[in-house]
Short mmCIF file of C-alpha atoms in Angstrom, two decimals:
data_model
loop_
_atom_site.label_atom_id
_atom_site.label_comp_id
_atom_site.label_asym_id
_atom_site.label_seq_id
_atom_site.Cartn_x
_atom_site.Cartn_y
_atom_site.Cartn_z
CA UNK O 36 0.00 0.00 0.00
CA UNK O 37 3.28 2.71 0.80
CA UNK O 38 4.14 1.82 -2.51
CA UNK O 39 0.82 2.25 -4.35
CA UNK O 40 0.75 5.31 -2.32
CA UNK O 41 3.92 6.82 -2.93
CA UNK O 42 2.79 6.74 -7.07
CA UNK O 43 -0.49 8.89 -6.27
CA UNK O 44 -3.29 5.95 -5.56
CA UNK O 45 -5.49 6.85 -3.35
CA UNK O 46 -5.92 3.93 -0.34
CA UNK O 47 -8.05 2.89 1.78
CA UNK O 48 -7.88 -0.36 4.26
CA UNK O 49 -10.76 -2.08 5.85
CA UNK O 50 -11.08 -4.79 8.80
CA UNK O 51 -13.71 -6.86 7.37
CA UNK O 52 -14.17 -8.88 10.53
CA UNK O 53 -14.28 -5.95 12.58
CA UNK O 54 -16.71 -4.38 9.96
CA UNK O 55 -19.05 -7.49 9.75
CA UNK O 56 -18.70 -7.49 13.93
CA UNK O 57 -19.77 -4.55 14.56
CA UNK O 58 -22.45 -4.31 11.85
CA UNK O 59 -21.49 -1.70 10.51
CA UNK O 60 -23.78 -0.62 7.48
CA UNK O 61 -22.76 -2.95 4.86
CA UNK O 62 -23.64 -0.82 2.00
CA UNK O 63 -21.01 1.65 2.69
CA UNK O 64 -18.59 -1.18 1.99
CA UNK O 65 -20.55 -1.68 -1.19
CA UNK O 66 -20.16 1.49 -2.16
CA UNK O 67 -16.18 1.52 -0.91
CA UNK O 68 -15.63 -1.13 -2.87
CA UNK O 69 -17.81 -0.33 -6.12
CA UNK O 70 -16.05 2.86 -6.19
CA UNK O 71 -12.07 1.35 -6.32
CA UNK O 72 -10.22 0.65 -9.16
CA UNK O 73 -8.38 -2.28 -7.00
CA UNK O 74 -9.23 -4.87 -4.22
CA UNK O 75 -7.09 -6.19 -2.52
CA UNK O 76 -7.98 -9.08 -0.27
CA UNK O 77 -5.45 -9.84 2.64
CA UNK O 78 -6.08 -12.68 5.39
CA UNK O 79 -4.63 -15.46 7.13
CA UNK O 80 -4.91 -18.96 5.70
CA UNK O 81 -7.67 -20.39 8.17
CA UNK O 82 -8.51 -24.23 7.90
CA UNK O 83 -6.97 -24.36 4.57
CA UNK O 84 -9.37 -21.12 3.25
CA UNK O 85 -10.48 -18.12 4.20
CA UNK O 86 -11.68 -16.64 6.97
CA UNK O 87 -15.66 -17.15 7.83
CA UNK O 88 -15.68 -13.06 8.07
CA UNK O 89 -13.79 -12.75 4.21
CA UNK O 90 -16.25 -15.63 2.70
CA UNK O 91 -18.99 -13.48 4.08
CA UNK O 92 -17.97 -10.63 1.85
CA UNK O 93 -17.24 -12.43 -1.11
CA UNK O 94 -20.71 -13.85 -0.65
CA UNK O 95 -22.36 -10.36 -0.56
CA UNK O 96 -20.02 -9.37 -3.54
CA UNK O 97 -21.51 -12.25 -5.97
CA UNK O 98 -24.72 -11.60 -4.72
CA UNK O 99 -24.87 -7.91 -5.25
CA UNK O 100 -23.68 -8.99 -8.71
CA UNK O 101 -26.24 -11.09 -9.07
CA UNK O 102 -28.96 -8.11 -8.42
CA UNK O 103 -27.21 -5.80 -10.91
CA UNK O 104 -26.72 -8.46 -13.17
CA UNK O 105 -23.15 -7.81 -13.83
CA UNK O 106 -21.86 -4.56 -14.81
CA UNK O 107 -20.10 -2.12 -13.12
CA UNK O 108 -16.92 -0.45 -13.27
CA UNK O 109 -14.09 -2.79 -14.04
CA UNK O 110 -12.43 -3.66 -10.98
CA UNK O 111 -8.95 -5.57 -10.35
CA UNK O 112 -8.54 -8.05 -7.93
CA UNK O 113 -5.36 -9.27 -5.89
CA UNK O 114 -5.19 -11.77 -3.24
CA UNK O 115 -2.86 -12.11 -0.49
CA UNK O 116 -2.48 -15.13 1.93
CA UNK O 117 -0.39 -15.39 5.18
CA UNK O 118 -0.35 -19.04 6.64
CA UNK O 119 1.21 -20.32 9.93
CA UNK O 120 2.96 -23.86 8.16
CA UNK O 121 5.95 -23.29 6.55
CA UNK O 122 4.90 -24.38 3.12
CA UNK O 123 3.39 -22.18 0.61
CA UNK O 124 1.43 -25.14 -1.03
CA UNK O 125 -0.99 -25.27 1.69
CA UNK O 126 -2.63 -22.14 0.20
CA UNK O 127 -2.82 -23.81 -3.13
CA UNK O 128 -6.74 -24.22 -2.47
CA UNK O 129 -7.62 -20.55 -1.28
CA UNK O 130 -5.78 -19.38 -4.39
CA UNK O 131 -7.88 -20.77 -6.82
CA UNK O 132 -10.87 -19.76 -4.47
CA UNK O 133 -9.60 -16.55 -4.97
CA UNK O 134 -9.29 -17.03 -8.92
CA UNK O 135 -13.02 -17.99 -9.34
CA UNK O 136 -14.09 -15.44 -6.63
CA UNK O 137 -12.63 -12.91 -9.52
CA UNK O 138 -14.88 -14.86 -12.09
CA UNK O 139 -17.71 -14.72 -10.18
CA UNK O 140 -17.55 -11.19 -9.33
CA UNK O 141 -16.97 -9.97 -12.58
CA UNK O 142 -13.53 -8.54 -11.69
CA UNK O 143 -10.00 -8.36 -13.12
CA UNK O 144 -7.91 -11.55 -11.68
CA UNK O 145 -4.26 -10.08 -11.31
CA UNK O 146 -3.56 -12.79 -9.22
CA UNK O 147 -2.70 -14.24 -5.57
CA UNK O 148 0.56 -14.55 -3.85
CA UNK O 149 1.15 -17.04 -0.37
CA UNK O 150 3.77 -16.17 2.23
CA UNK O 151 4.10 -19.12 4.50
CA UNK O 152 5.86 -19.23 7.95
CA UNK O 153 3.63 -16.31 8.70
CA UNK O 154 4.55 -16.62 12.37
CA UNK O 155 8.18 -15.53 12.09
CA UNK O 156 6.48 -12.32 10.74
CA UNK O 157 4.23 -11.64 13.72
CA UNK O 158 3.25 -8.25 12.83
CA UNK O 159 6.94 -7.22 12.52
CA UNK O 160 7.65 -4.52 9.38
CA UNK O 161 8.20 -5.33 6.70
CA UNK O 162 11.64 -3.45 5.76
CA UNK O 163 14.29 -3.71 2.92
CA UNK O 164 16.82 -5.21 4.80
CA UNK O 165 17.21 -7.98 7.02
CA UNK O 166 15.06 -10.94 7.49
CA UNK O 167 11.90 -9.16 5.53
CA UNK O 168 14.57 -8.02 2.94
CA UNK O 169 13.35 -10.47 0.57
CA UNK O 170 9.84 -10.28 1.30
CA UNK O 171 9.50 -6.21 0.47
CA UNK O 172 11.68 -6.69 -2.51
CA UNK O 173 9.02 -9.49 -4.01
CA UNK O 174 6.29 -7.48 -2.07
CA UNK O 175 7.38 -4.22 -4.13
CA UNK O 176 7.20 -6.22 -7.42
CA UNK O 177 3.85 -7.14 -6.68
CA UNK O 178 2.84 -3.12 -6.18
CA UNK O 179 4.81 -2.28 -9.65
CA UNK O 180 2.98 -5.30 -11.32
CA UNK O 181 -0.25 -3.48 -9.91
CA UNK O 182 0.32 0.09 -10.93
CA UNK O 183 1.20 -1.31 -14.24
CA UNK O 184 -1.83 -3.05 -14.70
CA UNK O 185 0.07 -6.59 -15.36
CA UNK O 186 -0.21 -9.61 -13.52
CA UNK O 187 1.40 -10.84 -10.87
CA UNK O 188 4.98 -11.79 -11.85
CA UNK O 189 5.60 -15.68 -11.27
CA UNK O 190 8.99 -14.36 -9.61
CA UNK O 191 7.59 -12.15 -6.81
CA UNK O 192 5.48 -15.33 -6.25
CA UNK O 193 8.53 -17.64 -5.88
CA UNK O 194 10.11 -15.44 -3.75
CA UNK O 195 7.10 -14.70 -1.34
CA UNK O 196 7.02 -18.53 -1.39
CA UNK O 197 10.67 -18.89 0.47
CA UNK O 198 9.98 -19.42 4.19
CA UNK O 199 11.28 -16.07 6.08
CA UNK O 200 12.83 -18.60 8.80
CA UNK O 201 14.38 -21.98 7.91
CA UNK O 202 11.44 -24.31 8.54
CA UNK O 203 13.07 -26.43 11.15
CA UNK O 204 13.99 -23.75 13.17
CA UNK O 205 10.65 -22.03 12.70
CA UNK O 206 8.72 -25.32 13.69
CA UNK O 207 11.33 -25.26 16.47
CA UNK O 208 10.63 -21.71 17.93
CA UNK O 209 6.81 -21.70 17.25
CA UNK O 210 6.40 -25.02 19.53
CA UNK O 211 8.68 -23.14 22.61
CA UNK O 212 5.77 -20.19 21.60
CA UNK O 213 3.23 -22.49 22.27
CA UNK O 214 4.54 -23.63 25.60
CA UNK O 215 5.72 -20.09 26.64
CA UNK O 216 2.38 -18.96 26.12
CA UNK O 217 0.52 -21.84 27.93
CA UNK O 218 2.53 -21.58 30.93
CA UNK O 219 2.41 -17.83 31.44
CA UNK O 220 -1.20 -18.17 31.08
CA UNK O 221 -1.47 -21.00 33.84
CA UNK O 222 -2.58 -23.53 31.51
CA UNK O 223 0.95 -25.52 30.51
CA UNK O 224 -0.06 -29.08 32.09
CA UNK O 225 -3.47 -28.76 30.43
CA UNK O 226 -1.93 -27.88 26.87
CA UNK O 227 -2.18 -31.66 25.24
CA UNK O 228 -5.42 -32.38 27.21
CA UNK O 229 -7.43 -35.12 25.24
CA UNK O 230 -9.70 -35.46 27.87
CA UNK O 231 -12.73 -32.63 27.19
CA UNK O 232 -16.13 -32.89 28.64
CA UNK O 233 -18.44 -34.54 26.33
CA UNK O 234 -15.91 -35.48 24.14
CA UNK O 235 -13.45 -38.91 24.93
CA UNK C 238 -17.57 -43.62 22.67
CA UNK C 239 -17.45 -41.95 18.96
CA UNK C 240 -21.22 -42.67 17.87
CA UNK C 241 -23.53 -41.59 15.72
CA UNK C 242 -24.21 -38.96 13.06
CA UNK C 243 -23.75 -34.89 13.34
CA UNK C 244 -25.23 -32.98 10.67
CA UNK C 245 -23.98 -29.53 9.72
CA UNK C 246 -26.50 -27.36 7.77
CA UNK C 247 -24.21 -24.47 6.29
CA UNK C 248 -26.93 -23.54 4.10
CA UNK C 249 -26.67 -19.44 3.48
CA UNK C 250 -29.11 -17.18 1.33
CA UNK C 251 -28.79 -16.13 -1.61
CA UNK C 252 -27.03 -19.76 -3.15
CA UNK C 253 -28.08 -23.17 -3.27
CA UNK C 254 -30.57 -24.30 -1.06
CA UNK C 255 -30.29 -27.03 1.35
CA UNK C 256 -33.26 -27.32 2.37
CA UNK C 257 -33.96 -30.05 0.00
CA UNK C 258 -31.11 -32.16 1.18
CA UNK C 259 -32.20 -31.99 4.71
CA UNK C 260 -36.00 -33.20 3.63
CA UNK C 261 -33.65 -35.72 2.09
CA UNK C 262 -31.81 -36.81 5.00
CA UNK C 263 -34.43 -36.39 7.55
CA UNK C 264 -36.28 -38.85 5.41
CA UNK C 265 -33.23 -41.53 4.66
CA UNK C 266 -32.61 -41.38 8.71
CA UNK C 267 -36.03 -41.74 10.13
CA UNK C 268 -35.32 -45.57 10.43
CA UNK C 269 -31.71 -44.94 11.50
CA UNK C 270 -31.60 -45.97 14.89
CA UNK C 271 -28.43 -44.20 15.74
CA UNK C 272 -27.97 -41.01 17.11
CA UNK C 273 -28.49 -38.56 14.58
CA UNK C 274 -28.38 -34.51 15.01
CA UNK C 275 -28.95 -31.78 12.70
CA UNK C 276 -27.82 -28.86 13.42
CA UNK C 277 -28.95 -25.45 11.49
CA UNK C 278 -26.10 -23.07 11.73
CA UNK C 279 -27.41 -20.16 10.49
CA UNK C 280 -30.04 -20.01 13.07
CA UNK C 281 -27.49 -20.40 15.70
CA UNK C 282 -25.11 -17.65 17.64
CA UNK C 283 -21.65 -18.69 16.23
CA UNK C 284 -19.15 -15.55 16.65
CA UNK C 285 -16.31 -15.43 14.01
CA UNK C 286 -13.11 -16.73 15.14
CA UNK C 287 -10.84 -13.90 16.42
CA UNK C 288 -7.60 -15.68 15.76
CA UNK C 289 -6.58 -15.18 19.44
CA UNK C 290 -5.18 -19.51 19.60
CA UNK C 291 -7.26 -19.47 23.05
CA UNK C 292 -8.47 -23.20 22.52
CA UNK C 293 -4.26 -24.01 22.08
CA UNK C 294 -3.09 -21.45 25.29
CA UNK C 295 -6.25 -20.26 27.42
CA UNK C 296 -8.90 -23.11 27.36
CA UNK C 297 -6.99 -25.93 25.98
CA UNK C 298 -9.16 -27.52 23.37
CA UNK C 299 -12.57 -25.83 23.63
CA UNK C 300 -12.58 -21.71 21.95
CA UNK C 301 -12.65 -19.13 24.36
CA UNK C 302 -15.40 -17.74 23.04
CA UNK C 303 -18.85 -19.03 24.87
CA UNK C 304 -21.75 -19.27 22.63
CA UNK C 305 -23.51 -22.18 20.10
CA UNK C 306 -20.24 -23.10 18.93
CA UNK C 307 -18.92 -24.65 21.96
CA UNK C 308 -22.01 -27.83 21.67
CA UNK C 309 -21.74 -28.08 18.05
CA UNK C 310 -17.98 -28.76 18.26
CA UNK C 311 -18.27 -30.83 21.49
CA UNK C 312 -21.22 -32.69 19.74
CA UNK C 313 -19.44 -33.13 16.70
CA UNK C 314 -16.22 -34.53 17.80
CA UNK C 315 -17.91 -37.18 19.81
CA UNK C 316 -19.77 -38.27 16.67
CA UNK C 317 -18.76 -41.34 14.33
CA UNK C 318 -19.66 -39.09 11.00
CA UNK C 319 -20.16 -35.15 9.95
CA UNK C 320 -21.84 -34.60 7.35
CA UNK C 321 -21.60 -31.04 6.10
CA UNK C 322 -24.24 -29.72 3.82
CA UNK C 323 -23.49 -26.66 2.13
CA UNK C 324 -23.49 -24.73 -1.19
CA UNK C 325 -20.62 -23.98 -3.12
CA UNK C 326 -19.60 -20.77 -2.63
CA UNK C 327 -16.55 -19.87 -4.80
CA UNK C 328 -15.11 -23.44 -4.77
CA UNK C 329 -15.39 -23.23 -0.90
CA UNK C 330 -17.93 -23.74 2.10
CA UNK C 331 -20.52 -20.89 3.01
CA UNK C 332 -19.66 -18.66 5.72
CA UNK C 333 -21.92 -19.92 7.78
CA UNK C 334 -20.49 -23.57 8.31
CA UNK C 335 -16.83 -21.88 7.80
CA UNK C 336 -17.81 -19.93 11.01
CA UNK C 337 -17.97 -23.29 12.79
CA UNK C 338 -14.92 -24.85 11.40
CA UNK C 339 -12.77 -21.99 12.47
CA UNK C 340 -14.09 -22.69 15.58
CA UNK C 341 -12.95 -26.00 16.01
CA UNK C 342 -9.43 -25.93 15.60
CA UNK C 343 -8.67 -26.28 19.29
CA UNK C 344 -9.67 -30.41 18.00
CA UNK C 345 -6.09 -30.38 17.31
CA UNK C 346 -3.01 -29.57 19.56
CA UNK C 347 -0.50 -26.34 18.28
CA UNK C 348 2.27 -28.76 18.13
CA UNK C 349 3.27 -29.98 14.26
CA UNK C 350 3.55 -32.92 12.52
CA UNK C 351 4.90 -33.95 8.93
CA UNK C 352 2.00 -35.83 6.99
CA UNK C 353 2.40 -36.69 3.65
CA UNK C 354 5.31 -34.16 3.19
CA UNK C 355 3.76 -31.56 4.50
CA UNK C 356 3.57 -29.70 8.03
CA UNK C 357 0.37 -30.67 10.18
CA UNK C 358 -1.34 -30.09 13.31
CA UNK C 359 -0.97 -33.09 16.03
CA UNK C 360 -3.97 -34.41 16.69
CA UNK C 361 -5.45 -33.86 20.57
CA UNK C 362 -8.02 -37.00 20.67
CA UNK C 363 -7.41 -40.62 19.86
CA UNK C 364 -10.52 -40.73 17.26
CA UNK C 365 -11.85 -38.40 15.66
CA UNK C 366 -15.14 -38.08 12.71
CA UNK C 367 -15.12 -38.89 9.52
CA UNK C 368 -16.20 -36.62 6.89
CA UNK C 369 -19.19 -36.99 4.59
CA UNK C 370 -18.93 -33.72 2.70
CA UNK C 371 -22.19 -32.50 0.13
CA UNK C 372 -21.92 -29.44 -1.71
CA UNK C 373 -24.43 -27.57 -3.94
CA UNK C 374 -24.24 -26.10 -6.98
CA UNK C 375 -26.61 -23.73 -8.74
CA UNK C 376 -25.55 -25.21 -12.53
CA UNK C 377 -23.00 -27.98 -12.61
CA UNK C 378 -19.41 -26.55 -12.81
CA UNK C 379 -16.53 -29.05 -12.48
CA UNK C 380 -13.33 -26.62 -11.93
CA UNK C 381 -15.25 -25.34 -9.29
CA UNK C 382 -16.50 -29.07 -8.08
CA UNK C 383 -12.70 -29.76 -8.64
CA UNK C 384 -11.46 -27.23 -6.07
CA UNK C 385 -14.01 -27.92 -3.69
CA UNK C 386 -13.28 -31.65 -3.76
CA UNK C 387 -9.14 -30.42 -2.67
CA UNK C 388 -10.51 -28.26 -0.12
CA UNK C 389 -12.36 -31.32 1.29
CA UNK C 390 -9.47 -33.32 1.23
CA UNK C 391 -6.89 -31.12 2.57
CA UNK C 392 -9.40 -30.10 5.52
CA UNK C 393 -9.74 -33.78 6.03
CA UNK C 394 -6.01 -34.88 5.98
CA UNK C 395 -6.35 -31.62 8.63
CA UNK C 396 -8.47 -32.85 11.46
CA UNK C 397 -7.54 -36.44 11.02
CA UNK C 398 -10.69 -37.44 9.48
CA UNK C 399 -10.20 -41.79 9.28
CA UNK C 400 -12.45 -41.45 6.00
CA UNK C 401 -14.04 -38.84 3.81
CA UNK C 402 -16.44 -38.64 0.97
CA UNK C 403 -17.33 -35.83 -0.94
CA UNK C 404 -19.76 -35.38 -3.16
CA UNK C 405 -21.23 -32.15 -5.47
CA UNK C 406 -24.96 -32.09 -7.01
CA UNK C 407 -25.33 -29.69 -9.53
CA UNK C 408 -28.28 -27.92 -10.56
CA UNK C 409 -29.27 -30.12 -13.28
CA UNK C 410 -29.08 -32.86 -10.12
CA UNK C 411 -32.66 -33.23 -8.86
CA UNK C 412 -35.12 -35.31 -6.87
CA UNK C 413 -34.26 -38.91 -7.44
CA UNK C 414 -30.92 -38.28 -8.69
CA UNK C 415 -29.79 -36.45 -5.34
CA UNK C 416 -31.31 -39.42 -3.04
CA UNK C 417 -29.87 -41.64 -4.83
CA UNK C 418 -26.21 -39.63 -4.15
CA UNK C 419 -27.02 -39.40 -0.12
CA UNK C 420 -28.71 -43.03 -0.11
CA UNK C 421 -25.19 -44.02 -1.56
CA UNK C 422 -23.26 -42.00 0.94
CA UNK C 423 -25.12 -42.99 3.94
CA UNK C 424 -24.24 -46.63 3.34
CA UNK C 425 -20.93 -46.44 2.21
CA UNK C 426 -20.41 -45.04 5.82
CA UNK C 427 -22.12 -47.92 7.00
CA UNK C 428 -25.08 -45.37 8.52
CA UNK C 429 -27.47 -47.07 6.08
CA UNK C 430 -27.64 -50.27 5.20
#
């Protein structure tokens, strides 16, 4: 978005779970939307798709559609998915969600990039140097790709596709997370439960 | 014990009914004498997940959050089979049963696990369901079927699902022809005979 920004596009950014939680009225988004030249959709990978809160806009997308019966302004449409395992494959699925979401809606698919080992990230920025150094780089292709009207190059893909963190060591520090957590919260003996009521 | 049948209705205007399907099922069932549930999510209070990982570090295994979701996944896990019913919505579930599977993934522990080459979630029970998985279509598509069918799979490989079936009607599926489909799922799972 910095990027986009820096060359004169005008940005917004939108919550959608936050939007959709606190009812907030839904046209407005509609009209948010309806009125941009480019969407792009950013989430974490959840159950190998997206969130409940995204598929509940792209629902309300196809069906406002559906009332206009196509038409509109033509819109572009980007995708970008953050997943906690270290392999980019496992958003293989939401990306071609994404791809027929575009079809659906009637919009411009530029395409959808996956950066995996989205925990070694954990809301850090995203800067030219160090560990995000390749990230922005492939990140910044994506934005020129954009402003350029092309499609997402294959090589920003590849790139966004290389695990921040070697996976090992990733998989390594995100369990110690796990216990860290449990056992500042009071809760470390109970973290592998099996044992829930109701359920043996 | 795992026993039993849990139904998932993820049926969500404006696509593909399911309403049909559940006529369908109530009627293939009625001589079922296991224990079957259906469960309509869309009339039920089922908050989005807030991505906090409370059911991994706060309330090991159940969400934090305390509302319809909590039975459905208790409910659920305890069963033999879930079936979810749902349309088709972009090659993936509706948002109303996705609400309830982001809800459930305290079912598995935060620790990993390499599965077929790829990184995993340990499982937290011994057993867990299997999937029977129905999806609607308003006009028979079969990319779309196609990436629906992966999604399946991959959710099933997942949560640890010992078997899954999958299986997409299209619109020019009606009556007879989607019986048939459910009749054949139900006993392949060995609910029917």
């Amino acid at each position: 978005m910095d990027r986009l920004a820096s060359a004169g596009w005008l940005c917004d950014e939108l919550n959608l779970p936050k939007v959709l939680r606190e009812g907030r009225e839904p046209d407005a988004l509609d009209r948010l939307v309806a009125s941009a030249d480019l969407v792009v959709l950013s989430f974490p990978l959840y159950v190998d798709t997206a969130p409940a809160a995204v598929t509940a806009w792209m629902e309300r997308v196809i069906r406002n559609r559906r009332r206009a019966s196509g038409g509109g302004r033509p819109i572009s449409f980007l995708m970008i998915v953050n997943s906690g395992f270290p392999e980019a494959r496992h958003n293989e699925t939401v990306l071609a969600i994404g791809r027929r979401f575009a079809r659906d809606a009637g919009w411009e698919w530029l395409g959808g990039v996956a950066v995996p080992g989205g925990g070694a990230l954990n809301g850090r920025a995203i800067l030219p140097h160090g560990m995000t150094r390749n990230l922005c780089l492939a990140l910044n292709e994506v934005a020129d790709a954009v402003r350029e009207g092309r499609m997402i190059p294959e090589s920003a893909k590849v790139r966004l596709a290389r695990p921040v963190v070697p996976r090992r060591l990733y998989l390594l520090i995100a369990t110690m997370g796990w216990y860290r957590r449990a056992w500042h919260n009071g809760v470390g003996r109970l973290l592998r439960r099996a044992v829930l009521p109701g359920v043996q | 014990m795992h026993d039993g049948l849990v139904i998932l209705d993820g049926g969500v205007e404006g696509f593909p009914s399911t309403e049909g399907c559940i006529r369908v099922l109530r009627d293939l069932l009625a001589e079922w004498r296991g224990p079957v549930e259906f469960v309509t999510l869309r009339e039920k209070k089922i908050a989005f997940c807030t991505g906090c990982f409370g059911c991994w570090i706060k309330t090991p295994g159940m969400c934090v959050l305390r509302d319809d979701s909590e039975a459905i996944t208790r409910a659920a896990s305890a069963a033999e089979w879930m079936l979810l019913l749902t349309p088709v919505v972009c090659g993936g579930y509706s948002s109303v049963l996705k609400r309830q599977l982001d809800r459930m993934i305290g079912i598995n522990l935060p620790f990993f696990m390499q599965k077929e080459g790829e990184t995993h979630h340990v499982p937290r029970f011994a057993r867990y369901p299997s999937w029977m998985v129905v999806g609607l279509q308003a006009e028979r598509d079969e990319e779309e079927s196609a990436i629906f069918e992966e999604l399946v799979q991959r959710n099933a490989l997942n949560v640890h699902a010992p078997k899954t079936m999958v299986r997409v009607f299209g619109g020019g599926d009606r009556g007879e022809a989607v019986r048939d489909g459910l009749q054949e799922m139900l006993r392949k799972g060995g609910v029917m005979s």
